[in-house]
Short mmCIF file of C-alpha atoms in Angstrom, two decimals:
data_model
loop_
_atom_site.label_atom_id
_atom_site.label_comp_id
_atom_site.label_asym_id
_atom_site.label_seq_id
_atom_site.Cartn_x
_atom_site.Cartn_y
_atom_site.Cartn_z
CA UNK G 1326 87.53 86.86 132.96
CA UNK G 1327 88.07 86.64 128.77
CA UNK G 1328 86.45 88.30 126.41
CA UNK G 1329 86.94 86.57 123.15
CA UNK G 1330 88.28 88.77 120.09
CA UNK G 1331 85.26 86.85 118.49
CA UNK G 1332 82.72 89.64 120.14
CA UNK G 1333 84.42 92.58 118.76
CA UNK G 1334 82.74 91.47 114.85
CA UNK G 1335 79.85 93.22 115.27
CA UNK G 1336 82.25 96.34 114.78
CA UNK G 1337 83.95 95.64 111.87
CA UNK G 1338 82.59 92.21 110.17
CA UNK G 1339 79.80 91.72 107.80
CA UNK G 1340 78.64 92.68 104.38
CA UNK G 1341 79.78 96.16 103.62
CA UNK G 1342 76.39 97.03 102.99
CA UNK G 1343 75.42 96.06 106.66
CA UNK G 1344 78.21 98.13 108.26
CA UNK G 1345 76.99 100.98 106.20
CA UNK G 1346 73.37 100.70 107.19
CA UNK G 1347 75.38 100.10 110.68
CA UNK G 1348 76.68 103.33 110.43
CA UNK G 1349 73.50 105.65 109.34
CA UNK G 1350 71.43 104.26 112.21
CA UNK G 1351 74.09 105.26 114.54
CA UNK G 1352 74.04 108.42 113.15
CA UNK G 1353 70.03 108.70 112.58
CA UNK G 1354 69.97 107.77 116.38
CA UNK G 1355 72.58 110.23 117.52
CA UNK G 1356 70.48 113.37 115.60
CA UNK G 1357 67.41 112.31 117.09
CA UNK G 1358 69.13 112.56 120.86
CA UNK G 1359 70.61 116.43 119.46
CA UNK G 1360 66.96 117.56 118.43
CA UNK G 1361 65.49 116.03 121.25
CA UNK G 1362 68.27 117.50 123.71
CA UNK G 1363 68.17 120.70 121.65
CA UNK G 1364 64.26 121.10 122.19
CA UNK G 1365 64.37 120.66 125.99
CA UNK G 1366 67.36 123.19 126.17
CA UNK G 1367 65.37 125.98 124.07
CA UNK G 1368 62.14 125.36 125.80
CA UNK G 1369 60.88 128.33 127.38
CA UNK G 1370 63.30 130.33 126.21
CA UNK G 1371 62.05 134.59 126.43
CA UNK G 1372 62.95 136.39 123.37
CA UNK G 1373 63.03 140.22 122.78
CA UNK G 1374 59.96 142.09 121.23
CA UNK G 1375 61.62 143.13 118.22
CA UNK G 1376 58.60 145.04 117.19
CA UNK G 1377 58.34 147.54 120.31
CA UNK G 1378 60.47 150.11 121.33
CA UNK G 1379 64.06 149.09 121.82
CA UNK G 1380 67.53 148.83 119.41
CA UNK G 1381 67.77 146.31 116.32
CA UNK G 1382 70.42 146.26 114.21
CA UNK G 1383 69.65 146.02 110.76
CA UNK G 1384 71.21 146.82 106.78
CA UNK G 1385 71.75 150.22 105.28
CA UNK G 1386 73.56 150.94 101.80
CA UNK G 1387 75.04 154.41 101.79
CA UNK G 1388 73.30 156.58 99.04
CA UNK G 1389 75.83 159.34 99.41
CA UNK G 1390 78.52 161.35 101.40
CA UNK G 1391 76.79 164.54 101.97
CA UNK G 1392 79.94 165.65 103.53
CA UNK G 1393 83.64 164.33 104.94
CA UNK G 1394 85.37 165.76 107.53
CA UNK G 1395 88.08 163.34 108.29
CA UNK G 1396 91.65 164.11 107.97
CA UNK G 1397 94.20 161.61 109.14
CA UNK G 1398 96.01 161.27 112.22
CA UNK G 1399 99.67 160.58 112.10
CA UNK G 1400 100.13 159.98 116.10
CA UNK G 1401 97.97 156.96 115.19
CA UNK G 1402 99.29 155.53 112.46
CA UNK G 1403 97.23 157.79 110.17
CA UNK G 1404 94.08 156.04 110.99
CA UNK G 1405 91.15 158.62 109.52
CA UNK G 1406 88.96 160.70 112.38
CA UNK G 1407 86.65 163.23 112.01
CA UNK G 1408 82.86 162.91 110.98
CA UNK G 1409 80.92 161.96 107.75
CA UNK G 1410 77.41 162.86 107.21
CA UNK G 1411 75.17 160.27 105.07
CA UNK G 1412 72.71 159.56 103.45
CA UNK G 1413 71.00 156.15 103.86
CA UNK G 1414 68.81 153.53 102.62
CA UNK G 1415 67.78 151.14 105.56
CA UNK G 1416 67.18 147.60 103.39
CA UNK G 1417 66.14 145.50 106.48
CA UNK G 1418 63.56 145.45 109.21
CA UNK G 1419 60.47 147.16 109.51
CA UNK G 1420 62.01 150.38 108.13
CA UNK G 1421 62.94 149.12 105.40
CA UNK G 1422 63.06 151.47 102.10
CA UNK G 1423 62.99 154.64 104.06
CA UNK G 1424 65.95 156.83 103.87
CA UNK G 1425 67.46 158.43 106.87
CA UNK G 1426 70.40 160.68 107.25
CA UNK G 1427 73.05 160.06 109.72
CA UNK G 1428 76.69 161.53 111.21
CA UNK G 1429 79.02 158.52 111.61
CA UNK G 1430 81.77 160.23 113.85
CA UNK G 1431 85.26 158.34 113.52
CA UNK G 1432 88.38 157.62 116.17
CA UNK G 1433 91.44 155.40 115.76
CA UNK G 1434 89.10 152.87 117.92
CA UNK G 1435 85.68 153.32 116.27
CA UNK G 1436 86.61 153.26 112.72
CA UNK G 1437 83.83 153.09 110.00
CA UNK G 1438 84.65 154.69 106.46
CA UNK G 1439 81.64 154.99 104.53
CA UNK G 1440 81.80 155.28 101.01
CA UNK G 1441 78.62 155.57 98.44
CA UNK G 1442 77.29 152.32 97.39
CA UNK G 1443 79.03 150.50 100.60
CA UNK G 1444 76.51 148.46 102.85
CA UNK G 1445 76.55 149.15 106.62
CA UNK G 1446 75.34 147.60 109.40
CA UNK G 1447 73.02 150.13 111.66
CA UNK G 1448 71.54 150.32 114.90
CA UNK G 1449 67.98 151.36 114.96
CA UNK G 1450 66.43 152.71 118.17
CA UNK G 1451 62.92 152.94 118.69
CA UNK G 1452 61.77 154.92 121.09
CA UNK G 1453 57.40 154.77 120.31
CA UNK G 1454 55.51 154.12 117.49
CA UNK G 1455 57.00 155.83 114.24
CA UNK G 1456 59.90 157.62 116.38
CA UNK G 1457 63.36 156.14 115.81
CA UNK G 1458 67.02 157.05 115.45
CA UNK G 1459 69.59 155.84 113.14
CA UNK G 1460 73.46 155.21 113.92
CA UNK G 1461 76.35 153.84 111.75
CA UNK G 1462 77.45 150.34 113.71
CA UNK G 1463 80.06 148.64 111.70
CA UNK G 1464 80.81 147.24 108.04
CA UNK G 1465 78.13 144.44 106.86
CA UNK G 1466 80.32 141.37 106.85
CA UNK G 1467 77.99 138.98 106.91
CA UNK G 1468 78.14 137.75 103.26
CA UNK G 1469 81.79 138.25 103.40
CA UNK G 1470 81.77 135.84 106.37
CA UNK G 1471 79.35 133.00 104.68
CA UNK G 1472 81.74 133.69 101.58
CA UNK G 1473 84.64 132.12 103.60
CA UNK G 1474 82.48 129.73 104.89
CA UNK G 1475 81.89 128.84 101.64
CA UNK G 1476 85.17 129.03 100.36
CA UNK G 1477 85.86 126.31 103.13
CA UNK G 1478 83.76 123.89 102.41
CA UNK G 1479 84.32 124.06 98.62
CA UNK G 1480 88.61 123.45 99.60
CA UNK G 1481 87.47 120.54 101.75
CA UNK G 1482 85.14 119.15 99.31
CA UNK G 1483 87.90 119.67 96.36
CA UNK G 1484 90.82 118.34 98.22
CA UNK G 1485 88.87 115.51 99.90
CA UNK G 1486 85.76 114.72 98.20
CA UNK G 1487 83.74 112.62 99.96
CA UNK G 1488 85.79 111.98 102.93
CA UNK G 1489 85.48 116.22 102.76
CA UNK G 1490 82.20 116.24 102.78
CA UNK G 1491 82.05 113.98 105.84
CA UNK G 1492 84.31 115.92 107.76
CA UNK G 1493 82.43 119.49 106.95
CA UNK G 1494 79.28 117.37 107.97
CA UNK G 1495 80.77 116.42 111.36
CA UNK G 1496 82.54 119.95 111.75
CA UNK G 1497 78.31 121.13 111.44
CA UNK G 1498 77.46 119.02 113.89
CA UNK G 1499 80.03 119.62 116.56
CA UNK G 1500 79.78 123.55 116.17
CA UNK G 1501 75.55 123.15 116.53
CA UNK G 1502 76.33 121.17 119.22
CA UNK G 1503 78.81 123.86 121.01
CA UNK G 1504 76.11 126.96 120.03
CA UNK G 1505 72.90 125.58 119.99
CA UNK G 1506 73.01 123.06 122.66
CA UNK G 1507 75.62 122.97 125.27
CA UNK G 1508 75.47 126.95 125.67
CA UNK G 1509 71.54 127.04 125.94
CA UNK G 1510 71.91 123.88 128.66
CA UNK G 1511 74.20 125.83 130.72
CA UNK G 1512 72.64 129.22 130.27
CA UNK G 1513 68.66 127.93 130.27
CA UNK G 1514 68.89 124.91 132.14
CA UNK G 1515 71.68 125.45 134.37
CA UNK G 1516 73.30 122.16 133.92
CA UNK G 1517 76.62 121.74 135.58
CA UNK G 1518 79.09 123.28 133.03
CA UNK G 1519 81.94 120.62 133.60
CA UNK G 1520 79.75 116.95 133.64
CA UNK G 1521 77.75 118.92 130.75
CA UNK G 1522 80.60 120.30 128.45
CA UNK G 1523 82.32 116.58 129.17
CA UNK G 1524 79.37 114.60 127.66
CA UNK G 1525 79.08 117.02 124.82
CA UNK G 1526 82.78 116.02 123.71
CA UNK G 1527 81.99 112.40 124.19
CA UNK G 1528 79.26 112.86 121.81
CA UNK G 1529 80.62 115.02 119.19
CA UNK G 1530 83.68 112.36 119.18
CA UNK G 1531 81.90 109.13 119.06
CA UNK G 1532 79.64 110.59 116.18
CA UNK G 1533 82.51 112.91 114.35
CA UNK G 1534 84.09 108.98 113.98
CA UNK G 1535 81.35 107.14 113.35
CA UNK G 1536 80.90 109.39 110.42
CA UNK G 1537 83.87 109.90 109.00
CA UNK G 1538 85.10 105.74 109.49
CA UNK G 1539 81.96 103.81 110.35
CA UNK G 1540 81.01 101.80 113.17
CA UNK G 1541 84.24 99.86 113.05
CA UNK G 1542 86.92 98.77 115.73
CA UNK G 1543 89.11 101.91 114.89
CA UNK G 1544 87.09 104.44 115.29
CA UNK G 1545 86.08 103.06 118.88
CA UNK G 1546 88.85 103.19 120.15
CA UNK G 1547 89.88 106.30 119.00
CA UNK G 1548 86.51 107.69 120.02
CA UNK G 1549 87.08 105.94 123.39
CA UNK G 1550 91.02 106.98 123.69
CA UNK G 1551 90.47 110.87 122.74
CA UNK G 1552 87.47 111.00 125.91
CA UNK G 1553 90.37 109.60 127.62
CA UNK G 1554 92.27 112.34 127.12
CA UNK G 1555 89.97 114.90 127.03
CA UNK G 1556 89.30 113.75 130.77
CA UNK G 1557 93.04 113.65 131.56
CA UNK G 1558 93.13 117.15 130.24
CA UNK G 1559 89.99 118.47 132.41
CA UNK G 1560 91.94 116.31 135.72
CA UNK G 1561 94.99 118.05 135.32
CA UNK G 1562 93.36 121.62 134.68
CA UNK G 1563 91.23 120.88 137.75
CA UNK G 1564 93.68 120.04 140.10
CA UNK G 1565 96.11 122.93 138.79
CA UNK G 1566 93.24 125.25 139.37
CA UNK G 1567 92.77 124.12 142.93
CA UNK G 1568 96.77 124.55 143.40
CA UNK G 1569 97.09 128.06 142.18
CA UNK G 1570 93.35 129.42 143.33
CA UNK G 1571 91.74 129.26 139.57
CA UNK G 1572 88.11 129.80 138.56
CA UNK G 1573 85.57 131.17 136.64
CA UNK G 1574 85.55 133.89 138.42
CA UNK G 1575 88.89 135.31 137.32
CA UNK G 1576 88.17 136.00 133.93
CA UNK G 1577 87.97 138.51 132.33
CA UNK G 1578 84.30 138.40 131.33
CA UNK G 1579 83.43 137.29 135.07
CA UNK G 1580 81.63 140.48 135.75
CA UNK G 1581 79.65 140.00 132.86
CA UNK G 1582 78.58 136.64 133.00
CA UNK G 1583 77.61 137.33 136.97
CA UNK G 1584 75.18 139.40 135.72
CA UNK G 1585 73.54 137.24 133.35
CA UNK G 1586 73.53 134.41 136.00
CA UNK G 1587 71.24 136.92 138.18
CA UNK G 1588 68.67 136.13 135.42
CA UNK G 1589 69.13 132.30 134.44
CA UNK G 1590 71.14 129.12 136.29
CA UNK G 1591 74.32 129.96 135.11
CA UNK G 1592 77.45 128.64 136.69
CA UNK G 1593 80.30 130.57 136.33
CA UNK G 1594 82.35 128.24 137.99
CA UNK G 1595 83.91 125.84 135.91
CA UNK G 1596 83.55 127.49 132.80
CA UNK G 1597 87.20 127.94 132.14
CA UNK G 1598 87.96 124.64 132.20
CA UNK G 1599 85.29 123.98 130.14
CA UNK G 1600 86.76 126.01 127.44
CA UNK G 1601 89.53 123.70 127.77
CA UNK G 1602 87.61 121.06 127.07
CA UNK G 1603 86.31 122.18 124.02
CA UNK G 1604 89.72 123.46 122.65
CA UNK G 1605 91.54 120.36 123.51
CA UNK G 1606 89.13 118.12 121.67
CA UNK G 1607 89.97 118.88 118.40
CA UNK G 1608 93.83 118.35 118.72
CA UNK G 1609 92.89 115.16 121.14
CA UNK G 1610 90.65 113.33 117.99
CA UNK G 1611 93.49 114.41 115.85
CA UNK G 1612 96.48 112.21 117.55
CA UNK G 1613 93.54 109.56 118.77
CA UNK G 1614 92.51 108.91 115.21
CA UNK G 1615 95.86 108.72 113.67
CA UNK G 1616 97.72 106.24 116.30
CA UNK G 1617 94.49 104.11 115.99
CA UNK G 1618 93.92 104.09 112.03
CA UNK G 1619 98.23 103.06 112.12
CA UNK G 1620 97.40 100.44 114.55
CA UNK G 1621 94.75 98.94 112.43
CA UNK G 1622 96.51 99.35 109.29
CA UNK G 1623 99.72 97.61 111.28
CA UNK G 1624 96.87 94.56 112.60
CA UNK G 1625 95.34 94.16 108.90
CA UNK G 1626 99.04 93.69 107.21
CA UNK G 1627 100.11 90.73 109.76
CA UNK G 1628 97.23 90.42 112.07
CA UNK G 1629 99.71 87.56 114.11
CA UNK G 1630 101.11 90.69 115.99
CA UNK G 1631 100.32 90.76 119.52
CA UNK G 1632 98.31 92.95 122.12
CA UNK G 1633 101.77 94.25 123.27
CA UNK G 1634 103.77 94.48 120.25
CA UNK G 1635 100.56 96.65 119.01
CA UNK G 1636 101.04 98.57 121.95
CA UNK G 1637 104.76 99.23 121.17
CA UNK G 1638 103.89 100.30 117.59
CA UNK G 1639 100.90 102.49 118.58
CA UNK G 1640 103.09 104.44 120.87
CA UNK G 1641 106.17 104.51 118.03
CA UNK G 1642 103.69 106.58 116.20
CA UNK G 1643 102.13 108.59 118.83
CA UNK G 1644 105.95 109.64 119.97
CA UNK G 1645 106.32 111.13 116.62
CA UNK G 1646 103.12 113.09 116.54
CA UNK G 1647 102.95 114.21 119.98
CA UNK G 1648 105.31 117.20 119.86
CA UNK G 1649 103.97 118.78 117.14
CA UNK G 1650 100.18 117.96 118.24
CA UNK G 1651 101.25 119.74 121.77
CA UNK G 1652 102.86 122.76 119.82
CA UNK G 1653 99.41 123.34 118.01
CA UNK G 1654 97.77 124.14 121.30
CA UNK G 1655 100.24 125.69 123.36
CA UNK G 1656 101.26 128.54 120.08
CA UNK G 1657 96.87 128.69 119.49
CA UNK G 1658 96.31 129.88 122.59
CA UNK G 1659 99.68 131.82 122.75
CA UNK G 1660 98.35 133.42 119.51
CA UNK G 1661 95.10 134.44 121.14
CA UNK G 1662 97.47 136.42 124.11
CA UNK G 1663 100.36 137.79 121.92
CA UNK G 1664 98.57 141.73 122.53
CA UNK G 1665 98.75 140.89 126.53
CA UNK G 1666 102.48 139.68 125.51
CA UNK G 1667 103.77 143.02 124.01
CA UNK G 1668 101.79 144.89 126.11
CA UNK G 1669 104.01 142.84 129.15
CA UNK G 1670 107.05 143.45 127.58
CA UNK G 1671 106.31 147.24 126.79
CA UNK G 1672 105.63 147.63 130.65
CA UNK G 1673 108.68 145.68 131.73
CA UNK G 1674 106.36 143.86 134.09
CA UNK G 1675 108.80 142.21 137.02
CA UNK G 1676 108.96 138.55 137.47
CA UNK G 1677 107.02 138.35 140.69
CA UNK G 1678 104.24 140.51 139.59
CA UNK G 1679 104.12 138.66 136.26
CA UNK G 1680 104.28 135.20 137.85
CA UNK G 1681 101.01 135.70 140.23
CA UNK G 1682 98.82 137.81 137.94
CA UNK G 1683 95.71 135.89 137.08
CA UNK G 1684 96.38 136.10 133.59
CA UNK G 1685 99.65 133.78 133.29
CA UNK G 1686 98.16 131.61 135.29
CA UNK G 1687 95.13 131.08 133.25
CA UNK G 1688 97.35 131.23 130.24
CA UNK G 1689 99.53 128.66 131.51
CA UNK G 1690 97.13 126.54 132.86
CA UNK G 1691 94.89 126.73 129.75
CA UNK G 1692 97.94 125.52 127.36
CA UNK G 1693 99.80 122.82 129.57
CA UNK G 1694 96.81 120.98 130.60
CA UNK G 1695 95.48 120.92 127.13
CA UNK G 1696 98.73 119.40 125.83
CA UNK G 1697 99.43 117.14 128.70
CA UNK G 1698 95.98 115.66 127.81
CA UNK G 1699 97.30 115.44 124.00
CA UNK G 1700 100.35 113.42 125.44
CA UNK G 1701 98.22 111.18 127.57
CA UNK G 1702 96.14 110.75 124.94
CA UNK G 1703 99.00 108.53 122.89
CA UNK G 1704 99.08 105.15 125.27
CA UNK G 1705 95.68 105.36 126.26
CA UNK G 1706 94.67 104.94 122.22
CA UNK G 1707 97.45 102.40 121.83
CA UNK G 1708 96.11 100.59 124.53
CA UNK G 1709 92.98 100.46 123.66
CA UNK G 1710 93.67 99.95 119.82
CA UNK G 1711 95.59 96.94 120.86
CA UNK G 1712 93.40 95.45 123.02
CA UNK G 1713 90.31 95.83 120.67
CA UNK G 1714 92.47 94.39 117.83
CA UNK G 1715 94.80 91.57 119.11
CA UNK G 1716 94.06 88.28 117.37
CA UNK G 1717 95.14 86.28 119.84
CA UNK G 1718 94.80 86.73 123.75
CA UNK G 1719 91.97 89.00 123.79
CA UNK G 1720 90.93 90.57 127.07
CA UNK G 1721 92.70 89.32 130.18
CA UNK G 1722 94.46 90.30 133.16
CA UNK G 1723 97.46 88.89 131.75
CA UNK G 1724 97.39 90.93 128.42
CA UNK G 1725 97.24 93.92 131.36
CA UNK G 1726 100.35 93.25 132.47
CA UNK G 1727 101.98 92.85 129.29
CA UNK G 1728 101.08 96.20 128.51
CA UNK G 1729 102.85 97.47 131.39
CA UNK G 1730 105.95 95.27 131.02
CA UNK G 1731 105.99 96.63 127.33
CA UNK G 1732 105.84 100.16 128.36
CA UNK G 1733 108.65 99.90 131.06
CA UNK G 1734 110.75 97.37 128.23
CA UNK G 1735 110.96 100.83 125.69
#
């Protein structure tokens, strides 16, 4: 069986004003399966009274430090404890304008300095009608937080204008995707986590490229190659996690997460290779779209090339990019464990004991896999670059086994 090159037009030829209208129905079409997906996973969903009795957290600004009794404590790197007693505003919620006063009692773990004019974030407990307590909580970051958000998005437009604005548009969509939709599927719905988180990466790929390069032969395949990987990854963390006696249930939020399963159809099991998934994707698009946009570029400039010297080219590049694309993963999530590190080293843990805690082996499992799938992730692109773009043999059997010679040849 052939499939002529000829077929593979209705990615890339046409007026550029086609391809563009191409590309926004892809998209428009894409959306309408996230709100439709996104209105079947909230359905139903139970939400606290907010008005009743019960806690809410809500905004205070400090009208004054009616007294401070903190001194600092050098065993702890001088970190301030005592007790303050304030005076507040509450701005938010139903309380809002009354002013309440408050002890906010400090520890080198629990560490709130008020000072006058500062807003603080409060818990509010209600216990009837009227009757309610006030407690100091923790700073008010949340402008602080949309600041950087901000800050972000203004870098990426400035640095990449509208190729910026397409990434932070894509970046939206995948993190809506993660919070609103494949969290409220698993909690809500109690989808399979794994079959569930792996379709939410094949979507957030294929429409992350479709919007930043169009419905075009390039972004296919790399759309196509990094759900390659991403599956190699999820293989490989499976089957280590069968070896070694891995699940869900040895992290360390199991206990937690059992209990909210008693309420929904939560599946704990599965979940940490889920969030395997998720981190590898990034890192996997990365390598996918770069050996596939060289590819093309390599095609366009002397399109005579062939499926196999495409191949050779394609993996040329990915050789170069792989180390440093595995490195990113491995030192994130060492990044994430460097307390558990010095806190291993301070112990003098033994080898043995070290070796077969639960810990390493998530840790190790969580990093490898995630990089092996990064390293897969460079033929399977070049393959399919190749194939999609060879001018000459198409797809056959033969060009198959070309690839393979070429691959044992380097």
């Amino acid at each position: 069986m052939k499939v002529d090159h000829s077929t593979l037009t209705f990615f890339s030829s046409g007026t550029p004003g086609g391809s563009r209208r191409l590309q926004y129905a892809v998209i428009a079409l894409s959306l309408l399966v996230f709100l439709a997906l996104l209105f079947y996973a909230r359905e139903g969903r139970s939400t606290y009274d907010r008005d009743g009795a019960g806690i809410t957290y809500e905004t205070a600004r400090v009208l004054a430090v009616l007294a401070d009794n903190t001194e600092a404590d050098p065993s702890a790197e001088n970190v301030l404890r005592g007790s303050q007693d304030l005076e507040l505003e509450i701005l938010t919620g139903r309380y809002a304008g009354e002013t309440v006063r408050v002890s906010n009692y400090l520890s080198a773990f629990y560490n709130v300095i008020a000072r006058e004019g500062m807003k603080l974030s409060v818990s509010v407990n209600t216990v009837e009608e009227g009757v309610y307590s006030v407690s100091v909580y923790n700073y008010s970051r949340d402008l602080w937080i949309w600041g950087f958000i901000g800050l972000f998005a203004l870098t990426l437009f400035a640095v990449g204008g509208r190729q910026g604005l397409k990434g932070l548009l894509s970046l939206g969509i995948t993190v809506f995707c993660v919070i609103l939709l494949l969290v409220p599927l698993l909690v809500q719905r109690g989808w399979p986590p794994i079959p569930t988180t792996l379709a939410m990466t094949a979507y957030t790929s294929f429409v992350t490229f479709v919007i930043l390069g169009g419905v075009q032969v390039k972004t296919m395949a790399a759309a196509l190659g990094s759900f390659g990987g991403i599956l190699l990854a999820g293989l490989l963390a499976w089957g280590a996690c069968k070896i070694v006696h891995i699940s869900g249930m040895n992290m360390d939020e199991a206990e937690s997460l059992l209990l909210t399963a008693v309420d929904n159809g939560l599946k704990i099991r599965g979940l940490f290779i889920c969030g395997i998934l998720i981190a590898a994707e990034g890192a996997v698009m990365d390598i996918a779209m770069t050996i596939s946009s060289a590819v093309a570029e390599l095609h366009a400039v002397n399109p005579s090339l062939t499926a196999p010297q495409l191949f050779r080219s394609g993996m040329n590049i990915g050789r170069d990019a792989m180390g440093t694309m595995a490195n990113t993963l491995v030192l994130a999530f060492a990044g994430t464990s460097l307390n558990m590190m010095i806190f291993i080293y301070a112990y003098d843990v033994s080898y043995i004991q070290l070796l077969n805690t639960d810990f390493i082996a998530i840790e190790v499992i969580r990093g490898l896999a995630g990089s092996i799938g990064i390293v897969l992730t460079v033929p399977v692109v070049a393959a399919v670059s190749a194939w999609m773009l060879a001018s000459t043999s198409g797809f056959t059997l033969e060009s198959i086994r070309n690839f393979f010679r070429a691959a044992k040849t380097r």
